[in-house]
């Protein structure tokens, strides 16, 4: 007779000393883990709830400017540095971890219209209402030394924006015309013009580096190539675009912040209609900036909020607002994909987390694994009504809530009317036009 | 370097089902996404299968010598042939306050005994360390551990009492009166009770509230067990019918006639696959819970079965009078199988339970308790995060917090526990109902208030007439719309008829009754 019964040696299952880790033998047999789906669902629900509980995105407010903040310059190499310009011509350089201003000086008479760092991060270029382009050293001058620009370039025309080439020492300014400058020369290399009053925003493509695009006041968006002598093409939208940002990962995609409360993501290969319309703002959108991953972007609006969108989604992922924040003029996404800065009319710069409930600071591996697990669960059960409701819920200012409701009512009404007209008229006379097809009025080559 | 091959059987054990079919998916993007997901799932199953190699315990077994059968071996002989630690797991307790009921904790470490004449004892049966022992001086119908070994419930003569492991009375629930049987659903934190008045109640022990209580209308419930797979309660009774109950539905989810005589015992296996029932007809039947159309196996016993239990590895144990018989598989091939083990205990058996994660069968009788060794009945490798027999105090606390956070809401108790993962597709019945509702709609009530007119411009008679006119017009409009909708439904379901002068040789749905149809006259 041969018998064996289960007989476990406790030494194999218990830790030897108090300093050891507990031994946890695993058996992944599904029959030992009943109610798998239900338990996962409950975990997903808890994770979603915790996500909302920990959603505290506001980090700091940087005060010091004596007028509204007009533009940002992000340092290409140092995450801790941020440069900001104001309506009174003052420029401030901030140390973000210390939340303090390390340097401030008046650079221009009138507005500072644009700031951009050179790719090496040693200098930055500012343009202002006084028709000058000034190049400054990024290093703070010695105590007692005066703030002097390294170089001052005089422009014949008004300047409204600036953007630097990704690698070469070349930058572009916009205003009445689009100028391409070399950092070392006093005259523009190239002057590009397409018969419009003014261009108020300009941006170099980060991947296809010689391409740049500008927003014009005649509602158009114009594309240039710095190697060509003439502009490439132009498209006219229904309303004016305020800002433009290229996707840093996908060379052909860009997003414009429009005056008609929407943002439009376009594919340059197909300019007839936008790839996606991003709704949700209830006032003109003033600025847009991409995350370095190219998967999300942040937008600032005149409705005193900033919103974060995923590039393939029509509606925002998140909305940030505070009681004291006024019309947001400029916004930026930090190069480490973790923070967002916003500058607003009431002279403050605000620092936010890019993901509202993310834990800042170092995370231990087990913590990290748990966060990943929760993230996966949330995604898996995202479609369940209870989870969806909690994940989507945001407390917004009453004014925005009401305006949103009003806008929706107006839109519904228009849609209904259009449908009625179509129904009661001769077949084919009023065709259904998709919302996307209504955006671009004209395309010129 | 190539990884070693995995056994197909192992891989199948860890896969959660068939591959998803990408056929119905519309866009390429989502097709690709689905494919990617499948790759991940397969990888997860593969990893789980590879982890099998880390299991360090092996299943128990017993091998008979030549010309002998395992059923001939007594406990004494088995105990002589096993190691010392295992030998201590066989023991007898002779107690005076019987008949006894027994219960093991989820991790199989602690044992709770309750004697009808008021004796309650809770102890760690491996080390034989006693937690508490007392006499409640009242009749005890049933006992049950709660989620941990620190608390247990006791169904006494009138009410259900709760004690901690020191024996201190924590709580008394008077709304649960005259309870016969109790079951604790560990993942839902529900204590389910069945009373002698036929009431089923579910008490949420984490918040101390009765979440559901209703009359099952089955009279005195003396036989009850839970299905560990879906947390549904199975009750049996004198009518020979097993009914399955969930707290959210007041009717049984399923009912099945298992015996033509009154039932005596019921058990569900830990995987939730098989239901074993015993009746006064001296038979024991094993059913497939998911397909209750007929028993998988019927065994004839010498006497009526009084207790049944099925172990983690599928060993079926039942008792007739004072004899316990164990069978290696729940469903045996032959009709007259020979038992795996057989043991005679000192008195009539009142409780029979396998200890989880051990090769032990606990038998409580009229005169005490016996722990029998049944090699190969328990799962040798436990999962430390699910149920850990060696858990320390700190681990226990951690486990309790996690378990509470993951408490499954009671609304999710249904026959199919993974329903929450499925897609809510309209069933055929729903579609039929929707169409039916179009066919039989009532015209709505019309509340019409005539406009107030100037004095002298029409009296009440006129107003009533106008009202009638409007009502008629509205009704006509409604009937017209309804007819249109109805016609549309009929149009969809009309058979495609051929031309009139063509008589098909074989009609697709010809019946013998066709001959009575009025024949078409030839012109």
mmCIF file of C-alpha atoms in Angstrom, chain A residues 1-15 18 21-46 50 312-313 366 370 373 377 379-381 384-385 387, chain B residues 13-14 16 51 55-63 65 73 77-78 81-83 85-86 89 187-188 228-231 271 357-359 375 378-386 390 392 395 405-409 412 418 420-421:
data_model
loop_
_atom_site.group_PDB
_atom_site.id
_atom_site.type_symbol
_atom_site.label_atom_id
_atom_site.label_comp_id
_atom_site.label_asym_id
_atom_site.label_seq_id
_atom_site.Cartn_x
_atom_site.Cartn_y
_atom_site.Cartn_z
ATOM 1 C CA UNK A 1 0.000 0.000 0.000
ATOM 2 C CA UNK A 2 1.346 3.382 -1.030
ATOM 3 C CA UNK A 3 -0.193 6.503 0.428
ATOM 4 C CA UNK A 4 0.591 10.171 0.121
ATOM 5 C CA UNK A 5 -1.448 12.928 1.605
ATOM 6 C CA UNK A 6 -0.838 16.659 1.427
ATOM 7 C CA UNK A 7 1.555 17.577 4.170
ATOM 8 C CA UNK A 8 3.167 20.964 3.958
ATOM 9 C CA UNK A 9 6.336 21.952 5.659
ATOM 10 C CA UNK A 10 5.554 25.304 7.319
ATOM 11 C CA UNK A 11 9.139 26.436 6.756
ATOM 12 C CA UNK A 12 8.482 26.578 3.046
ATOM 13 C CA UNK A 13 5.513 28.886 3.500
ATOM 14 C CA UNK A 14 6.550 31.167 6.311
ATOM 15 C CA UNK A 15 9.351 33.673 6.371
ATOM 16 C CA UNK A 18 11.050 39.197 10.652
ATOM 17 C CA UNK A 21 9.431 39.307 2.861
ATOM 18 C CA UNK A 22 6.325 37.209 3.359
ATOM 19 C CA UNK A 23 6.190 34.226 1.072
ATOM 20 C CA UNK A 24 3.195 34.288 -1.205
ATOM 21 C CA UNK A 25 2.876 31.131 -3.331
ATOM 22 C CA UNK A 26 0.650 31.632 -6.345
ATOM 23 C CA UNK A 27 -1.642 29.295 -8.206
ATOM 24 C CA UNK A 28 -3.248 30.835 -11.269
ATOM 25 C CA UNK A 29 -5.788 28.045 -11.765
ATOM 26 C CA UNK A 30 -9.017 29.881 -12.775
ATOM 27 C CA UNK A 31 -11.140 27.624 -10.569
ATOM 28 C CA UNK A 32 -9.392 28.961 -7.468
ATOM 29 C CA UNK A 33 -10.275 32.510 -8.450
ATOM 30 C CA UNK A 34 -14.044 32.645 -8.781
ATOM 31 C CA UNK A 35 -16.062 35.712 -9.820
ATOM 32 C CA UNK A 36 -13.208 36.957 -11.939
ATOM 33 C CA UNK A 37 -15.314 39.329 -14.026
ATOM 34 C CA UNK A 38 -17.323 40.728 -11.130
ATOM 35 C CA UNK A 39 -14.247 41.331 -8.999
ATOM 36 C CA UNK A 40 -12.449 43.003 -11.867
ATOM 37 C CA UNK A 41 -15.461 45.193 -12.427
ATOM 38 C CA UNK A 42 -15.498 46.259 -8.789
ATOM 39 C CA UNK A 43 -11.771 46.978 -8.954
ATOM 40 C CA UNK A 44 -12.260 49.046 -12.082
ATOM 41 C CA UNK A 45 -15.060 50.954 -10.392
ATOM 42 C CA UNK A 46 -12.864 51.644 -7.375
ATOM 43 C CA UNK A 50 -10.035 56.975 -6.790
ATOM 44 C CA UNK A 312 -8.619 61.405 -32.174
ATOM 45 C CA UNK A 313 -11.448 62.486 -29.909
ATOM 46 C CA UNK A 366 5.074 47.725 -7.102
ATOM 47 C CA UNK A 370 -0.497 48.733 -9.535
ATOM 48 C CA UNK A 373 -3.061 47.491 -13.612
ATOM 49 C CA UNK A 377 -8.868 47.874 -15.771
ATOM 50 C CA UNK A 379 -9.832 50.939 -20.038
ATOM 51 C CA UNK A 380 -11.325 47.456 -20.078
ATOM 52 C CA UNK A 381 -14.495 48.409 -18.242
ATOM 53 C CA UNK A 384 -19.963 50.239 -18.369
ATOM 54 C CA UNK A 385 -22.539 52.931 -17.613
ATOM 55 C CA UNK A 387 -17.917 53.692 -14.646
ATOM 56 C CA UNK B 13 -6.881 25.403 -18.580
ATOM 57 C CA UNK B 14 -5.698 28.999 -18.361
ATOM 58 C CA UNK B 16 -10.674 32.030 -20.688
ATOM 59 C CA UNK B 51 4.069 29.360 -13.856
ATOM 60 C CA UNK B 55 4.063 24.752 -7.838
ATOM 61 C CA UNK B 56 5.913 22.768 -5.229
ATOM 62 C CA UNK B 57 3.298 20.457 -3.750
ATOM 63 C CA UNK B 58 1.918 17.318 -5.294
ATOM 64 C CA UNK B 59 -1.504 15.799 -5.093
ATOM 65 C CA UNK B 60 -2.133 13.009 -2.629
ATOM 66 C CA UNK B 61 -2.923 9.487 -3.726
ATOM 67 C CA UNK B 62 -3.422 5.985 -2.455
ATOM 68 C CA UNK B 63 -2.336 2.891 -4.335
ATOM 69 C CA UNK B 65 -1.411 -3.598 -3.388
ATOM 70 C CA UNK B 73 -8.129 0.164 3.907
ATOM 71 C CA UNK B 77 -3.927 1.541 8.172
ATOM 72 C CA UNK B 78 -3.691 4.790 6.238
ATOM 73 C CA UNK B 81 1.558 4.628 6.357
ATOM 74 C CA UNK B 82 1.753 8.427 6.255
ATOM 75 C CA UNK B 83 4.234 10.843 7.804
ATOM 76 C CA UNK B 85 2.447 15.550 10.533
ATOM 77 C CA UNK B 86 -0.178 14.068 8.249
ATOM 78 C CA UNK B 89 -4.693 15.236 10.916
ATOM 79 C CA UNK B 187 -16.901 37.492 -2.042
ATOM 80 C CA UNK B 188 -20.196 39.303 -1.482
ATOM 81 C CA UNK B 228 -19.497 28.665 -5.027
ATOM 82 C CA UNK B 229 -19.231 29.435 -8.729
ATOM 83 C CA UNK B 230 -22.037 31.991 -8.852
ATOM 84 C CA UNK B 231 -23.110 32.539 -5.210
ATOM 85 C CA UNK B 271 -16.171 24.594 -9.501
ATOM 86 C CA UNK B 357 -6.412 22.652 0.630
ATOM 87 C CA UNK B 358 -6.070 19.506 2.763
ATOM 88 C CA UNK B 359 -6.686 15.794 2.199
ATOM 89 C CA UNK B 375 -5.723 11.176 -0.057
ATOM 90 C CA UNK B 378 -7.675 18.588 -1.687
ATOM 91 C CA UNK B 379 -5.935 21.110 -3.887
ATOM 92 C CA UNK B 380 -2.239 20.861 -2.933
ATOM 93 C CA UNK B 381 -1.173 24.322 -4.138
ATOM 94 C CA UNK B 382 -3.006 27.240 -2.621
ATOM 95 C CA UNK B 383 -2.906 30.798 -3.884
ATOM 96 C CA UNK B 384 -1.427 33.041 -1.227
ATOM 97 C CA UNK B 385 -3.537 36.019 -2.203
ATOM 98 C CA UNK B 386 -6.813 34.097 -2.280
ATOM 99 C CA UNK B 390 -0.211 30.021 6.790
ATOM 100 C CA UNK B 392 0.042 35.854 9.586
ATOM 101 C CA UNK B 395 -1.446 39.355 6.140
ATOM 102 C CA UNK B 405 -12.664 46.943 -1.154
ATOM 103 C CA UNK B 406 -13.504 44.261 -3.676
ATOM 104 C CA UNK B 407 -16.862 43.374 -2.250
ATOM 105 C CA UNK B 408 -19.072 42.400 -5.156
ATOM 106 C CA UNK B 409 -22.450 44.124 -5.149
ATOM 107 C CA UNK B 412 -24.388 40.830 -9.702
ATOM 108 C CA UNK B 418 -19.370 36.560 -15.917
ATOM 109 C CA UNK B 420 -20.939 41.666 -16.598
ATOM 110 C CA UNK B 421 -18.225 41.059 -19.145
#
